[in-house]
CSV table of C-alpha atoms in Angstrom, one decimal:
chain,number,residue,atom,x,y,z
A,1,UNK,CA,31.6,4.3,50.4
A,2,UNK,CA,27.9,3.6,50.0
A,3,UNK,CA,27.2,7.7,51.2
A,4,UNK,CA,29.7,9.1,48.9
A,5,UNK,CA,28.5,6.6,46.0
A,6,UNK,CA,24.8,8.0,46.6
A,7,UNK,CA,26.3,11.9,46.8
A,8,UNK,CA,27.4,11.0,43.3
A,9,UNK,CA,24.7,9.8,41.7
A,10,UNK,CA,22.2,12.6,43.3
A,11,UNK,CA,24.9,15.1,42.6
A,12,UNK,CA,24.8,13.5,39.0
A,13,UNK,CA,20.7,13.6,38.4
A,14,UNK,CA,20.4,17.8,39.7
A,15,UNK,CA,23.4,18.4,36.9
A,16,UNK,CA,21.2,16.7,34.3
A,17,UNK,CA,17.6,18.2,35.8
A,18,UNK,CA,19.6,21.9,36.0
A,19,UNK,CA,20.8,21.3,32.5
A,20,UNK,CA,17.7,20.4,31.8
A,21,UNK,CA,15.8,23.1,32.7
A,22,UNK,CA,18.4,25.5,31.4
A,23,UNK,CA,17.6,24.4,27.7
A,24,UNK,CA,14.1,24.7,28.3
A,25,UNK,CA,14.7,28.2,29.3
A,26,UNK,CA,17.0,29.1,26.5
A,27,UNK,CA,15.0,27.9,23.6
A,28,UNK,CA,11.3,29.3,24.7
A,29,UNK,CA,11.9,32.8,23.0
A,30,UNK,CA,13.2,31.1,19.7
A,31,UNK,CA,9.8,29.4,19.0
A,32,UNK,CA,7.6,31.9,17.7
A,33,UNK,CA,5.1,31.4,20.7
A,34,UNK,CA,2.7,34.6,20.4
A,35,UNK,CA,1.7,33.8,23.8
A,36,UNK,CA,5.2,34.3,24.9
A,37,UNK,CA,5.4,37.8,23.0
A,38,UNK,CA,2.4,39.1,24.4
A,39,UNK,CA,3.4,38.3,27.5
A,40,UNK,CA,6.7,39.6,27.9
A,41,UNK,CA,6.0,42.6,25.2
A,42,UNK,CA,8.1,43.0,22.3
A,43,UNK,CA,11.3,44.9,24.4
A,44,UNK,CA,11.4,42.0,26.6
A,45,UNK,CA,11.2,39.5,24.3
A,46,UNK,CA,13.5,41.0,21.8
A,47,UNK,CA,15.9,41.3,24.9
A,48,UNK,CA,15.2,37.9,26.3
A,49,UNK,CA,16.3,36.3,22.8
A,50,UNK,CA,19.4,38.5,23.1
A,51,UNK,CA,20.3,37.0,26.7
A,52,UNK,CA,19.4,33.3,25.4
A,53,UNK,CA,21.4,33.5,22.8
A,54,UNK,CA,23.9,35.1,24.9
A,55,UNK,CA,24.0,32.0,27.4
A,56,UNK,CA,23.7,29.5,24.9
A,57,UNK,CA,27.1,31.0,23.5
A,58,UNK,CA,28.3,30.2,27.1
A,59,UNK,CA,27.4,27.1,26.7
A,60,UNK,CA,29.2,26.2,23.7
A,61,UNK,CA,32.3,27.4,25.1
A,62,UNK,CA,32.0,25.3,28.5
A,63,UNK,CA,30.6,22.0,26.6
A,64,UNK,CA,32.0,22.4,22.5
A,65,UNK,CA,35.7,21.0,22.9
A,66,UNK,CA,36.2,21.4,18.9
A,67,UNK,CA,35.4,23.2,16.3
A,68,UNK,CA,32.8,20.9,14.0
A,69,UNK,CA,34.8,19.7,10.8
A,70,UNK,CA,31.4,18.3,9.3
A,71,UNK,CA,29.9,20.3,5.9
A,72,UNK,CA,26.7,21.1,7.9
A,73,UNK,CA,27.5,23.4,10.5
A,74,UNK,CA,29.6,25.8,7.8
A,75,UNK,CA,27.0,25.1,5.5
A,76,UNK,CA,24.4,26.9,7.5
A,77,UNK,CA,26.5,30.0,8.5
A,78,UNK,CA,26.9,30.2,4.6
A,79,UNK,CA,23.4,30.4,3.6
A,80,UNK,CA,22.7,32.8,6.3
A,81,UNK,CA,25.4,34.9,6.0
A,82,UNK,CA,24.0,35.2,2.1
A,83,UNK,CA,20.7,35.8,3.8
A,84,UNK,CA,22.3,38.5,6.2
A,85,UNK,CA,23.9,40.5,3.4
A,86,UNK,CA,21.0,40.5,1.1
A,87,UNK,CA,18.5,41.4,4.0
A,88,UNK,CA,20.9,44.4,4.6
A,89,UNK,CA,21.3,45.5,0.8
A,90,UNK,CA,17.5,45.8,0.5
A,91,UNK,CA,16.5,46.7,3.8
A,92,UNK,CA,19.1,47.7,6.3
A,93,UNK,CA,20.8,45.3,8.9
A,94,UNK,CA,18.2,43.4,11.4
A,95,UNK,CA,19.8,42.7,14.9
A,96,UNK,CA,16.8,40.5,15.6
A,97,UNK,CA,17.9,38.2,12.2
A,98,UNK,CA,21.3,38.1,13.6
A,99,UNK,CA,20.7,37.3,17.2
A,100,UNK,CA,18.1,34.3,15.4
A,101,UNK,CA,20.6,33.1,13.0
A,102,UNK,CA,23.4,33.1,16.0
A,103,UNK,CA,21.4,31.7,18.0
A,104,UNK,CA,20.6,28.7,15.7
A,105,UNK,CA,24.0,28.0,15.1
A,106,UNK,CA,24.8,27.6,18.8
A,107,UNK,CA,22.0,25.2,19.0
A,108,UNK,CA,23.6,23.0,16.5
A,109,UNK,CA,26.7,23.0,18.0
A,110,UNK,CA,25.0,22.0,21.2
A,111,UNK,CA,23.0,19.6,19.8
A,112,UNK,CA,26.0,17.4,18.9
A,113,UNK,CA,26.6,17.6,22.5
A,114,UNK,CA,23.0,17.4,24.3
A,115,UNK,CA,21.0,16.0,21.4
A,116,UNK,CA,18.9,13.9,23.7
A,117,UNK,CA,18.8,16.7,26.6
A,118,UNK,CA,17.6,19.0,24.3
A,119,UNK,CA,14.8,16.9,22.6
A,120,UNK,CA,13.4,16.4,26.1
A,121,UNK,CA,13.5,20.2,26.6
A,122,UNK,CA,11.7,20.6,23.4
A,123,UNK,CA,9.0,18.0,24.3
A,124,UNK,CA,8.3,19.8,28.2
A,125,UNK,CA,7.7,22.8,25.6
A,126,UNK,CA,5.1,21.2,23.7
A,127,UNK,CA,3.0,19.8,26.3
A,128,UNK,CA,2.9,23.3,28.2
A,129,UNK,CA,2.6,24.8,24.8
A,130,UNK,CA,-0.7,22.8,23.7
A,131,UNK,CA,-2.4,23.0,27.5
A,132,UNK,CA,-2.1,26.6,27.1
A,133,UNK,CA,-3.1,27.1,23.4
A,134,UNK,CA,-6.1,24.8,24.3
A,135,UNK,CA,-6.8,26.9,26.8
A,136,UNK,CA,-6.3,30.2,25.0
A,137,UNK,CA,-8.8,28.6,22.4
A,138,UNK,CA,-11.0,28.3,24.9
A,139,UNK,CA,-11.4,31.5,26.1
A,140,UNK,CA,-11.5,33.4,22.8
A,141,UNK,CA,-13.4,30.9,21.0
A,142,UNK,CA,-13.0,29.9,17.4
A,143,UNK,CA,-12.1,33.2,15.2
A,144,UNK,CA,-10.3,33.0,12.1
A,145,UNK,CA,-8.3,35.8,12.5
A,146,UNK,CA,-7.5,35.2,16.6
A,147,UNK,CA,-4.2,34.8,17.6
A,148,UNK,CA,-4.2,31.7,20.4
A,149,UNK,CA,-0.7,30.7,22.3
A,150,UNK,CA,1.0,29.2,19.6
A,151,UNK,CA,0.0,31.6,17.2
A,152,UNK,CA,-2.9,32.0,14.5
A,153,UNK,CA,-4.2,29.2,12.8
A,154,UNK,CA,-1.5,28.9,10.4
A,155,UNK,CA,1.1,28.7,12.8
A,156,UNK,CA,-0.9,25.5,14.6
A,157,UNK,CA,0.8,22.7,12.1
A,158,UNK,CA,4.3,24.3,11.9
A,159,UNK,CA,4.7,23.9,15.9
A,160,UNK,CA,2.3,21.1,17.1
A,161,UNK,CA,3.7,18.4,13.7
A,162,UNK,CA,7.3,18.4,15.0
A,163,UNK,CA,6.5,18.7,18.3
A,164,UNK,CA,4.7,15.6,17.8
A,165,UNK,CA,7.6,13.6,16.6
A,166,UNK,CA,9.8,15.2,18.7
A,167,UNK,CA,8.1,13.5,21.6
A,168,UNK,CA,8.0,10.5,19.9
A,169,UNK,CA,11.4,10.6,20.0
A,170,UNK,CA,11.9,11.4,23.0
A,171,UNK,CA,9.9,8.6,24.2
A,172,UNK,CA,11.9,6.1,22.1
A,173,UNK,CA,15.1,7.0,23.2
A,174,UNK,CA,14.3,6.7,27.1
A,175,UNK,CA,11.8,3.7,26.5
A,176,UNK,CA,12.7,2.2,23.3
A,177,UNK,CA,9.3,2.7,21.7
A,178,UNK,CA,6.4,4.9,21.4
A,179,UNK,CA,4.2,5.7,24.7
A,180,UNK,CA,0.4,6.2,24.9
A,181,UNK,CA,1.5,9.9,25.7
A,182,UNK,CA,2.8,10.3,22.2
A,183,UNK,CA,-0.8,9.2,20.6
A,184,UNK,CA,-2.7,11.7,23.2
A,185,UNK,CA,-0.1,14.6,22.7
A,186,UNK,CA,-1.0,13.8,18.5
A,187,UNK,CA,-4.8,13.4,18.8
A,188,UNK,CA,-5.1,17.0,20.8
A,189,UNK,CA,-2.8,19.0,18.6
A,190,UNK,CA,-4.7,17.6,15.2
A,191,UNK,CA,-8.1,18.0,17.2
A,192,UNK,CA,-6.5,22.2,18.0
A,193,UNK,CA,-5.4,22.2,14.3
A,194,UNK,CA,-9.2,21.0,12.8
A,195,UNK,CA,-10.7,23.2,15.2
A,196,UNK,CA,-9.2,26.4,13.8
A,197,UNK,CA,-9.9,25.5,10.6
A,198,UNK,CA,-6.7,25.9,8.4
A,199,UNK,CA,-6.4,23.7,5.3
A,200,UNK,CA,-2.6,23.4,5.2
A,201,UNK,CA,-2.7,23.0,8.8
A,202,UNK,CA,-5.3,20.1,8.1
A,203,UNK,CA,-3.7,18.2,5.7
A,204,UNK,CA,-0.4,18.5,7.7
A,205,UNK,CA,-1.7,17.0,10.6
A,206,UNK,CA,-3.3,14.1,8.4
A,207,UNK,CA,0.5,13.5,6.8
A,208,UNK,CA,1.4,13.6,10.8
A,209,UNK,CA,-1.1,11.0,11.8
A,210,UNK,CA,-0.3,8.4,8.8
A,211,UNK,CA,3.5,8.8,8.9
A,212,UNK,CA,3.0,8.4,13.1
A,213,UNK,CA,0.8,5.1,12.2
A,214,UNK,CA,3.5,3.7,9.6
A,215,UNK,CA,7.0,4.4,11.1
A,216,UNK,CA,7.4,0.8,12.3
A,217,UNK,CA,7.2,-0.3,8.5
A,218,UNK,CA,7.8,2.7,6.0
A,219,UNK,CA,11.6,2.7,5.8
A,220,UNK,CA,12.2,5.7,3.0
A,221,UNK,CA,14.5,6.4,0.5
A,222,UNK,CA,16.2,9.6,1.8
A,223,UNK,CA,17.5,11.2,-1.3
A,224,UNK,CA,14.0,9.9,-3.3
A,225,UNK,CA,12.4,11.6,-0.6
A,226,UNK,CA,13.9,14.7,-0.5
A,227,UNK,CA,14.2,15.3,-4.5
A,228,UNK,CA,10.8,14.4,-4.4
A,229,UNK,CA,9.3,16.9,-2.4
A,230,UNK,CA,11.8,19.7,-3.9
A,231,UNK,CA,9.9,19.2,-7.6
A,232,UNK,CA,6.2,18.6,-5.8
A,233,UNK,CA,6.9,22.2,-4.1
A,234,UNK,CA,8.2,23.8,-7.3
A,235,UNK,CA,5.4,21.8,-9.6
A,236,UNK,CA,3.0,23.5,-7.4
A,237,UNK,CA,4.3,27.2,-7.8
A,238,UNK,CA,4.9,27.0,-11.2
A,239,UNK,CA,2.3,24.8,-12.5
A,240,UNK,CA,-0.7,26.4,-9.9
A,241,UNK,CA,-2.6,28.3,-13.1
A,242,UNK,CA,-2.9,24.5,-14.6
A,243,UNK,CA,-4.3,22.7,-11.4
A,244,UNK,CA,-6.8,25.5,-10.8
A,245,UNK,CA,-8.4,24.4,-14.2
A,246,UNK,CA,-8.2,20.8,-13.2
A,247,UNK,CA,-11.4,19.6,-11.9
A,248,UNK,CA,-10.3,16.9,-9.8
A,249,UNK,CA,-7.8,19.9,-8.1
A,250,UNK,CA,-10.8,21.7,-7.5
A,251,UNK,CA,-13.0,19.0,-5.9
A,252,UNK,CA,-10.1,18.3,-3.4
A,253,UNK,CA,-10.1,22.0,-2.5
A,254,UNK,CA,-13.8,22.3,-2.2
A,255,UNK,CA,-13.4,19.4,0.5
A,256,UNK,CA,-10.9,21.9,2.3
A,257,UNK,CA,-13.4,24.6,2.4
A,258,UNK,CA,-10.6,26.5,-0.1
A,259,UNK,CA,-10.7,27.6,-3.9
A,260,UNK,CA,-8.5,26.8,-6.6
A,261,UNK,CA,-5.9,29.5,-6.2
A,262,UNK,CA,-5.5,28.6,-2.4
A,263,UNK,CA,-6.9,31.6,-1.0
A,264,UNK,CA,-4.9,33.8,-3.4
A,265,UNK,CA,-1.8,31.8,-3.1
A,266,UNK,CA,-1.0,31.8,-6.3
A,267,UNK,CA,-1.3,35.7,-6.9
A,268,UNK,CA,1.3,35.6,-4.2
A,269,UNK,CA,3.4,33.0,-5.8
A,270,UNK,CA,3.5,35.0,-8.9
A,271,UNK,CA,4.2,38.6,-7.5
A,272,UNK,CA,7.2,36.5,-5.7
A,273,UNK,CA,8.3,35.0,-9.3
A,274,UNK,CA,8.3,38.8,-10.5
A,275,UNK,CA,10.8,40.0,-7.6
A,276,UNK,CA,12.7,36.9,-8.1
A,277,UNK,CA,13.6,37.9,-11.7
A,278,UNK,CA,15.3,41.6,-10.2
A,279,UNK,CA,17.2,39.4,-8.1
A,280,UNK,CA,18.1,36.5,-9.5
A,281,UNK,CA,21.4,35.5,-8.0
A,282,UNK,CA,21.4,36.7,-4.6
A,283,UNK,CA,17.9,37.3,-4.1
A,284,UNK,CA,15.9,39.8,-1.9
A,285,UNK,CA,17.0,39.0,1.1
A,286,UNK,CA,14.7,38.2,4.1
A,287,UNK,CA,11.8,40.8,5.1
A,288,UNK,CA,10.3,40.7,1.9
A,289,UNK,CA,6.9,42.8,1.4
A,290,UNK,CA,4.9,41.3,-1.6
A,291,UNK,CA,2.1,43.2,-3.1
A,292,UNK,CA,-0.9,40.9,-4.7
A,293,UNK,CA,-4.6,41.5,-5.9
A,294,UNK,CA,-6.7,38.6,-4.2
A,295,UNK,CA,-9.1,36.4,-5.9
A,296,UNK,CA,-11.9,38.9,-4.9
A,297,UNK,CA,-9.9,41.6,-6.2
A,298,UNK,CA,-8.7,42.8,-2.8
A,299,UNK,CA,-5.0,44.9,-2.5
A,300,UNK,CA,-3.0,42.6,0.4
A,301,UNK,CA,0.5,42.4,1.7
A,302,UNK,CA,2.1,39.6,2.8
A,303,UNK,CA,5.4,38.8,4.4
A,304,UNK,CA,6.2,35.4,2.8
A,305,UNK,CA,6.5,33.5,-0.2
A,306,UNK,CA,4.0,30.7,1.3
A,307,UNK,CA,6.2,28.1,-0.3
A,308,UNK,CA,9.4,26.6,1.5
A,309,UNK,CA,11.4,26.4,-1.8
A,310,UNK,CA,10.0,29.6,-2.9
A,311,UNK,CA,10.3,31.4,-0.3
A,312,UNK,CA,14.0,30.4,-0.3
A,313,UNK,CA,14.8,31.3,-4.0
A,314,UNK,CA,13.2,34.5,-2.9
A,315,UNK,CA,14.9,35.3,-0.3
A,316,UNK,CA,18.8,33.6,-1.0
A,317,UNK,CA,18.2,33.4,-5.0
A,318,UNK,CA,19.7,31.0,-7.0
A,319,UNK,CA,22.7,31.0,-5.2
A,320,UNK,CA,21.0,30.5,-1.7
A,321,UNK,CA,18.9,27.9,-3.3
A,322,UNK,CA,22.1,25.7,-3.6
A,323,UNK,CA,23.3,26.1,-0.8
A,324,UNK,CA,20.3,25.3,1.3
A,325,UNK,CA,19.8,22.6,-0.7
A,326,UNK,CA,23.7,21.4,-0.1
A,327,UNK,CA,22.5,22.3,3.5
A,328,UNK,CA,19.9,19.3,3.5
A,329,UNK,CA,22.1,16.9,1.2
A,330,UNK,CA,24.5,17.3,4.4
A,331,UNK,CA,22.2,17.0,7.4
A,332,UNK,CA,21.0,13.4,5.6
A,333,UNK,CA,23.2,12.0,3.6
A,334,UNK,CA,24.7,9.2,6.1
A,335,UNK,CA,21.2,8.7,7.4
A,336,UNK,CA,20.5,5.1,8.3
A,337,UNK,CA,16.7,4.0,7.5
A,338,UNK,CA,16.9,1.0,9.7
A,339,UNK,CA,17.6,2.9,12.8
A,340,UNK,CA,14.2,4.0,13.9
A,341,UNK,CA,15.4,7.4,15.8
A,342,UNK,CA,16.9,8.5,12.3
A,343,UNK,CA,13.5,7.6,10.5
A,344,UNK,CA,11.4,9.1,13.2
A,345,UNK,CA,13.4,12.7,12.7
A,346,UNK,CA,14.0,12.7,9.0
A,347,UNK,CA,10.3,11.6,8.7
A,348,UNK,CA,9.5,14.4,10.8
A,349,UNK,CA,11.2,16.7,8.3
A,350,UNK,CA,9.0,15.7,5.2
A,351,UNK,CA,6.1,16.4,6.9
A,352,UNK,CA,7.5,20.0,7.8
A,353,UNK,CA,7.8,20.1,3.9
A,354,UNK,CA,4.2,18.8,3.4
A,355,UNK,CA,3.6,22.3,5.7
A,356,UNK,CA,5.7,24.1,3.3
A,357,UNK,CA,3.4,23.5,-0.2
A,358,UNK,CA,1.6,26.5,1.0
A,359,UNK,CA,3.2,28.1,4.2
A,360,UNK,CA,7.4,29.4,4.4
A,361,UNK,CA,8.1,27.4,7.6
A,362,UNK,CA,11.8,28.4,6.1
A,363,UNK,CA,12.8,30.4,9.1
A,364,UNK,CA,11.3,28.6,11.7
A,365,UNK,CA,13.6,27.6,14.7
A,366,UNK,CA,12.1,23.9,15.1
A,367,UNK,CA,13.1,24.0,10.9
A,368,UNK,CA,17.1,24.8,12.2
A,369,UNK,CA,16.5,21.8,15.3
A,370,UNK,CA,15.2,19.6,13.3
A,371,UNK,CA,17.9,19.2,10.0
A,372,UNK,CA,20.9,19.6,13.3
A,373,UNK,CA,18.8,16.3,14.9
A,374,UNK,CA,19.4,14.9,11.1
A,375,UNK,CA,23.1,15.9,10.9
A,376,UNK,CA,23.6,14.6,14.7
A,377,UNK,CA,22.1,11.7,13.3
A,378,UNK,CA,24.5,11.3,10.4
A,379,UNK,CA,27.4,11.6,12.1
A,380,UNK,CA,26.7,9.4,15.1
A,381,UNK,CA,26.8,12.2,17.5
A,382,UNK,CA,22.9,11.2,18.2
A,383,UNK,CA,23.1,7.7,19.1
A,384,UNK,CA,20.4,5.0,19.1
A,385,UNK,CA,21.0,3.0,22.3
A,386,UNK,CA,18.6,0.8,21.9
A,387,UNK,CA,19.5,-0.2,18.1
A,388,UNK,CA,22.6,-1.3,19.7
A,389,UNK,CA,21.4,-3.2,22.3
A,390,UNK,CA,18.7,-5.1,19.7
A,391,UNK,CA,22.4,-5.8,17.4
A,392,UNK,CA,23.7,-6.8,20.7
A,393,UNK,CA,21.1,-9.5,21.4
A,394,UNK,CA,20.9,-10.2,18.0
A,395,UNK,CA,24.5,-11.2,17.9
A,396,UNK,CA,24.7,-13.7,21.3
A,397,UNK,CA,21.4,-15.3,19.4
A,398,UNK,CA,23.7,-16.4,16.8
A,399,UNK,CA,26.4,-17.6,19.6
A,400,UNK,CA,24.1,-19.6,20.9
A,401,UNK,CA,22.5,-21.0,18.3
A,402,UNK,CA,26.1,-21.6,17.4
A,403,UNK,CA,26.8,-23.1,20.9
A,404,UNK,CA,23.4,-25.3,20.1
A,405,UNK,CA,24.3,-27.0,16.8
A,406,UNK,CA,28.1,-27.8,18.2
């Protein structure tokens, strides 16, 4: 009996380690690592997304009993099935959008499954990913136009924040609070970030640190929160030509080592207003080449909106808008404050928009992880163990106390 007991549970911890190692395997090639691309080369890599996404279909069938009957998972095929069509209107079908936006959805599905598998997959990620970037910054030294493991220096902040938080999380589900690992694994990814020198990436990283320091207290208002940072992303597009003539705008960029119109951020911002306007309703679709004069009267292209909420109108219209917004509404709308895993991954999320005032994180897999963590969240499908047990011990308090007094 004892034997067959001990074949279990070491039969039990290799399913879970395989498992384990399986998700790590399966979401690499959906997180934008250049180190990954150059690598593997952009055949391999375009066909290793193909076979991940592949098996994570697999796993949905072997592991998803039903099919989801929440407003978030239909939600998201929506929006980027709105995205699909006007991405092929414009410019011709993509297979690599497809096999992305697939891919995504499986991950949802399987987060409501292996939410907790899956953030520990994601956080052996992000500790190999920031040894090798530091490394990779090592050996080519600080350029501003290098291109390190993660990515350039833009692409710092939109990994290493959620990463951050995702091993906090991590941490507080299997310990029931925050390690010394999660404070090292924060101080070297802000120290990669200030080293290469990028402003949103820098300010990011600061929102990181402070909302890290203040979980324990700052209990938000979710819907506050998220309205909030909708009209601070919009105010900033559409108001920019005001806040460039603001001194005290100016002083705060000067600190940043950047000028008023955010290194030509809002030349791009109003190019992407002027495409909007043909497309309206549906928008552009995703792909998007917008043509801008810089501030030193320079002819550039870039590939994004730099704004989340622009970038979204831009690429979904008016239409797509709504629905991503619905999208968000769904993935928080039964959040619960007081349970520290919900505010450690919805925080999480505002910061991601902090990245978004001047970078389209928009399309972003740890974007898609993050709001399914929310929307696991909501509908108890992520579960807080150690909430329960702190109600638990709560409640027998009273008993005895009860007991006491009788």
């Amino acid at each position: 009996m004892h034997n067959l007991k001990n074949g279990y549970v070491q039969t039990k911890y290799f399913n879970y380690y395989a498992m384990l190692l399986i998700y790590t395997f399966l979401l690499l090639p959906f997180l934008s690592l250049v180190g990954i691309q150059k690598l593997l080369g952009e055949t391999a890599y375009s066909a290793y997304q193909s076979g991940a996404m592949v098996l994570l279909f697999v796993l949905v069938l072997f592991k998803v009993r039903y099919v989801p009957r929440d407003m978030f998972s239909w939600m998201y095929l929506l929006f980027n099935g709105l995205i699909i069509y006007s991405t092929t209107q414009n410019y011709g079908f993509s297979m690599g959008i497809l096999v992305n936006v697939l891919a995504g959805f499986f991950i949802i599905l399987l987060i409501r499954q292996d939410g907790e598998l899956i953030i520990r997959a994601l956080t052996i990620i992000a500790v190999i990913a920031l040894i090798a970037n530091f490394i990779s910054i090592a050996r080519q030294g600080l350029n501003e136009l290098s291109e390190y493991f993660v990515g350039g220096k833009n692409s710092m902040s939109i990994f290493f924040a959620p990463s951050a938080f995702l091993i906090m999380a991590n941490a507080y589900i299997r310990r029931g609070k925050a390690s010394w690992f999660v404070a090292c694994y924060a101080a070297v990814a802000a120290l990669e970030v200030f080293l290469t020198n990028s402003a949103t990436g820098i300010v990011t990283v600061v929102a990181m640190g402070a909302a890290m320091l203040w979980i324990k207290r700052f209990k938000p208002n979710v819907m506050t929160c998220i309205l909030g940072m909708i009209l601070i992303q919009l105010a900033l597009v559409f108001l920019i030509d005001i806040l460039a003539n603001s001194p005290l705008w100016q002083e705060i960029l000067t600190l940043l080592g950047k000028e008023a119109t955010l290194t030509s951020r809002a030349m791009i911002w109003e190019q992407a207003i002027g495409m909007l306007k043909e497309d309206w309703l549906l928008g552009v679709g995703r792909g998007a080449t917008i043509q801008y004069v810089t501030s030193w009267g320079r002819r550039m292209v870039a590939g994004e909106a730099h704004n989340f909420f622009l970038e979204l109108l831009l690429e979904g219209g008016l239409l797509g808008f709504g629905l991503y917004v619905m999208l968000i509404w769904s993935a928080v709308r039964n959040l619960n404050m007081e349970n520290l895993l919900h505010r450690i991954i919805f925080i999480c999320f505002l910061v991601m928009l902090v990245n978004g005032l001047a970078e389209a994180v928009n399309n972003k897999m740890h974007v898609t992880i993050i709001l399914a963590l929310l929307s696991a969240c909501s509908n108890g499908m992520l579960k807080d163990k150690h909430m329960k047990k702190t109600k638990q011990v709560g409640q027998q308090d009273v008993v005895d106390l009860e007991n006491y007094r009788q």
